[in-house]
CSV table of C-alpha atoms in Angstrom, one decimal:
chain,number,residue,atom,x,y,z
A,12,MET,CA,-0.1,0.5,-0.1
A,13,THR,CA,1.0,3.2,-1.1
A,14,THR,CA,1.2,7.1,0.7
A,15,GLU,CA,-2.1,7.9,-1.1
A,16,SER,CA,-4.2,4.9,0.2
A,17,LEU,CA,-4.0,7.4,3.2
A,18,LYS,CA,-7.2,9.1,4.1
A,19,LYS,CA,-5.7,13.6,3.7
A,20,ILE,CA,-8.3,15.5,6.7
A,21,LEU,CA,-7.6,18.9,6.6
A,22,ILE,CA,-8.1,21.1,10.3
A,23,VAL,CA,-9.2,23.9,9.9
A,24,ASP,CA,-8.9,26.3,13.0
A,25,ASP,CA,-7.7,30.2,13.9
A,26,GLU,CA,-5.9,28.6,16.9
A,27,PRO,CA,-3.2,26.9,16.4
A,28,ASP,CA,-2.3,25.1,19.7
A,29,ILE,CA,-5.9,23.4,18.3
A,30,ARG,CA,-4.3,22.7,14.7
A,31,ASN,CA,-1.1,21.8,16.4
A,32,PHE,CA,-3.3,19.7,18.8
A,33,LEU,CA,-5.8,17.9,15.7
A,34,SER,CA,-2.5,17.4,14.1
A,35,ALA,CA,-0.3,15.4,16.3
A,36,CYS,CA,-3.7,13.4,17.4
A,37,ILE,CA,-5.0,12.9,13.9
A,38,GLU,CA,-1.5,11.9,12.3
A,39,ASP,CA,-1.0,10.0,15.2
A,40,ALA,CA,-4.3,7.6,13.6
A,41,GLY,CA,-2.7,6.8,10.2
A,42,PHE,CA,-4.0,10.2,8.5
A,43,LEU,CA,-2.6,12.5,6.5
A,44,VAL,CA,-2.3,15.9,7.1
A,45,ASP,CA,-3.0,19.8,6.5
A,46,THR,CA,-3.9,22.5,8.7
A,47,ALA,CA,-5.7,25.8,7.6
A,48,ARG,CA,-5.4,29.3,9.6
A,49,ASP,CA,-9.0,29.8,9.0
A,50,GLY,CA,-11.7,29.7,5.9
A,51,ILE,CA,-11.2,31.5,3.1
A,52,GLU,CA,-7.0,29.6,3.7
A,53,ALA,CA,-9.8,26.5,3.6
A,54,LEU,CA,-11.0,26.9,0.1
A,55,GLU,CA,-7.7,28.1,-1.3
A,56,LYS,CA,-6.6,24.2,0.1
A,57,VAL,CA,-9.4,22.3,-0.3
A,58,ALA,CA,-9.8,24.4,-4.5
A,59,ASP,CA,-5.9,23.5,-4.8
A,60,ASP,CA,-5.9,19.4,-3.3
A,61,PRO,CA,-9.3,18.5,-1.8
A,62,PRO,CA,-8.6,16.2,1.5
A,63,ASP,CA,-10.9,13.6,2.3
A,64,LEU,CA,-12.3,15.3,5.7
A,65,ILE,CA,-12.6,18.2,7.1
A,66,THR,CA,-12.6,19.9,10.3
A,67,LEU,CA,-13.8,23.0,11.1
A,68,ASP,CA,-14.1,25.5,13.5
A,69,LEU,CA,-17.1,27.9,13.8
A,70,VAL,CA,-15.9,31.2,14.8
A,71,MET,CA,-13.3,31.9,12.6
A,72,PRO,CA,-11.6,36.1,11.5
A,73,ARG,CA,-12.2,36.6,7.3
A,74,LEU,CA,-14.7,33.8,7.7
A,75,SER,CA,-16.7,31.6,9.4
A,76,GLY,CA,-16.9,28.2,9.3
A,77,VAL,CA,-20.5,28.2,8.5
A,78,ARG,CA,-19.5,30.1,5.9
A,79,VAL,CA,-17.1,27.9,4.6
A,80,ILE,CA,-19.6,25.4,4.3
A,81,ARG,CA,-21.7,26.5,2.0
A,82,GLU,CA,-19.2,27.6,-0.3
A,83,LEU,CA,-18.5,23.6,-0.1
A,84,GLN,CA,-22.2,23.0,-1.2
A,85,LYS,CA,-22.2,25.0,-3.9
A,86,ASN,CA,-19.8,22.7,-5.6
A,87,GLY,CA,-20.3,19.6,-6.9
A,88,GLN,CA,-17.2,17.9,-5.6
A,89,TRP,CA,-16.6,19.7,-2.7
A,90,LYS,CA,-20.1,19.0,-1.2
A,91,LYS,CA,-19.2,15.5,-1.0
A,92,ILE,CA,-16.5,16.3,1.6
A,93,PRO,CA,-17.3,15.2,5.0
A,94,VAL,CA,-17.4,17.8,7.8
A,95,ILE,CA,-16.7,17.9,11.4
A,96,VAL,CA,-17.0,20.7,13.1
A,97,ILE,CA,-15.5,21.1,16.3
A,98,THR,CA,-16.2,24.1,18.6
A,99,ALA,CA,-16.1,25.5,21.5
A,100,HIS,CA,-18.6,28.6,21.0
A,101,ALA,CA,-21.2,25.5,20.1
A,102,SER,CA,-23.8,27.1,23.0
A,103,ASP,CA,-22.6,30.2,24.3
A,104,GLU,CA,-23.8,34.1,22.7
A,105,LEU,CA,-21.0,33.9,20.0
A,106,GLY,CA,-21.3,30.0,18.6
A,107,ILE,CA,-24.9,30.2,19.0
A,108,ASP,CA,-26.6,32.1,15.9
A,109,GLU,CA,-23.8,29.0,13.4
A,110,VAL,CA,-24.5,27.1,15.0
A,111,LYS,CA,-28.5,27.8,14.3
A,112,ALA,CA,-27.4,29.0,10.9
A,113,LEU,CA,-25.3,25.0,10.7
A,114,SER,CA,-28.2,23.2,11.9
A,115,ALA,CA,-30.6,24.9,9.2
A,116,PHE,CA,-29.1,23.6,6.1
A,117,THR,CA,-27.6,20.9,7.2
A,118,ALA,CA,-30.4,19.0,7.4
A,119,ASN,CA,-30.4,17.1,5.2
A,120,MET,CA,-26.3,16.6,4.5
A,121,ARG,CA,-24.6,14.2,5.1
A,122,PRO,CA,-23.9,12.3,8.5
A,123,ARG,CA,-21.9,15.3,10.0
A,124,TYR,CA,-20.5,15.5,14.2
A,125,THR,CA,-20.4,18.5,16.2
A,126,ILE,CA,-18.2,17.9,18.8
A,127,GLU,CA,-18.0,20.7,21.6
A,128,LYS,CA,-14.1,21.6,22.4
A,129,PRO,CA,-11.8,20.9,24.5
A,130,VAL,CA,-11.6,17.5,21.7
A,131,THR,CA,-10.6,14.4,22.9
A,132,GLN,CA,-8.9,11.8,20.1
A,133,GLU,CA,-10.7,9.6,21.2
A,134,LYS,CA,-13.4,11.7,20.0
A,135,ILE,CA,-11.7,13.0,16.7
A,136,VAL,CA,-10.1,9.6,15.3
A,137,ARG,CA,-13.5,8.2,16.0
A,138,ALA,CA,-15.3,10.6,14.9
A,139,ILE,CA,-13.7,10.7,11.2
A,140,CYS,CA,-13.1,7.6,11.4
A,141,ASP,CA,-16.7,6.4,11.7
A,142,VAL,CA,-17.8,9.3,8.8
A,143,LEU,CA,-15.3,7.6,6.4
A,144,GLU,CA,-16.7,4.2,7.4
A,145,ILE,CA,-13.6,3.1,8.2
A,146,THR,CA,-11.8,1.1,11.7
A,147,GLU,CA,-9.5,2.8,13.5
A,148,ASN,CA,-7.0,-0.5,13.4
A,149,ARG,CA,-7.9,0.2,8.9
A,150,ALA,CA,-5.9,3.4,10.1
A,151,GLN,CA,-3.4,1.8,11.5
A,152,GLU,CA,-2.2,-0.3,10.0
A,153,THR,CA,-2.0,1.8,6.5
A,154,LYS,CA,-0.1,4.2,8.3
A,155,MET,CA,2.7,1.1,8.6
A,156,THR,CA,2.0,0.1,5.8
A,157,SER,CA,3.0,3.4,3.8
A,158,GLU,CA,5.8,4.0,6.8
A,159,LYS,CA,7.8,0.4,5.7
A,160,ASP,CA,7.2,1.5,1.6
A,161,VAL,CA,9.5,4.1,2.0
A,162,ILE,CA,11.9,2.3,4.7
A,163,LEU,CA,12.2,-0.8,1.3
A,164,GLU,CA,11.8,2.2,-1.4
A,165,MET,CA,14.7,4.1,1.0
A,166,ILE,CA,16.7,0.3,1.5
A,167,ASN,CA,16.7,0.1,-2.6
A,168,LYS,CA,18.0,2.8,-3.4
A,169,ALA,CA,20.9,2.5,-0.5
A,170,ASP,CA,24.6,2.6,-2.3
A,171,PRO,CA,25.5,-1.6,-1.2
A,172,ASP,CA,28.9,-1.2,-0.1
A,173,THR,CA,27.1,1.0,3.0
A,174,LEU,CA,24.0,-1.7,4.1
A,175,LYS,CA,26.6,-4.2,4.5
A,176,GLN,CA,28.3,-1.6,7.3
A,177,ILE,CA,25.2,-1.1,8.7
A,178,LEU,CA,24.5,-4.7,8.7
A,179,ALA,CA,28.1,-5.4,10.3
A,180,VAL,CA,27.3,-2.1,13.3
A,181,LEU,CA,23.9,-3.8,13.7
A,182,ASN,CA,25.5,-8.1,13.9
A,183,GLY,CA,28.3,-6.8,16.9
A,184,GLY,CA,30.5,-6.2,14.6
A,185,LYS,CA,30.7,-9.4,12.9
């Protein structure tokens, strides 16, 4: 299996700490990760290389999560991309209008998740696997297989004399 078989997740959040945390969690589970700091950057990345799934903050500068979803829905290919909303504002004044707007036009969309911050690795990985209809073990196996492929490719390209020296060292100088 090659790296092309890994599912790509686009993480969209204006908070660098959240982006970094989610990236680490999702990469550790065996997915490829790309990030965007706001809705405008997210749409640019979707246009360049559509991900298999998007995790999306609702309340962001420049372009909110709801507006990103509206833009995704306008494009025949993009509207097929599943979205998991991750927000700290699902029940406060700052985000309640965004959540209502989201609910109003996503009623007929594929199953989506809304996860309230703080999010755990278990919650986000479970949601991604559920939406993409894969098991958590399968995602990890795909990552391990891809890593093995990279290592084998490096070994095949390596200088044979260097490999002999490495083997000699590993075998205790024999």
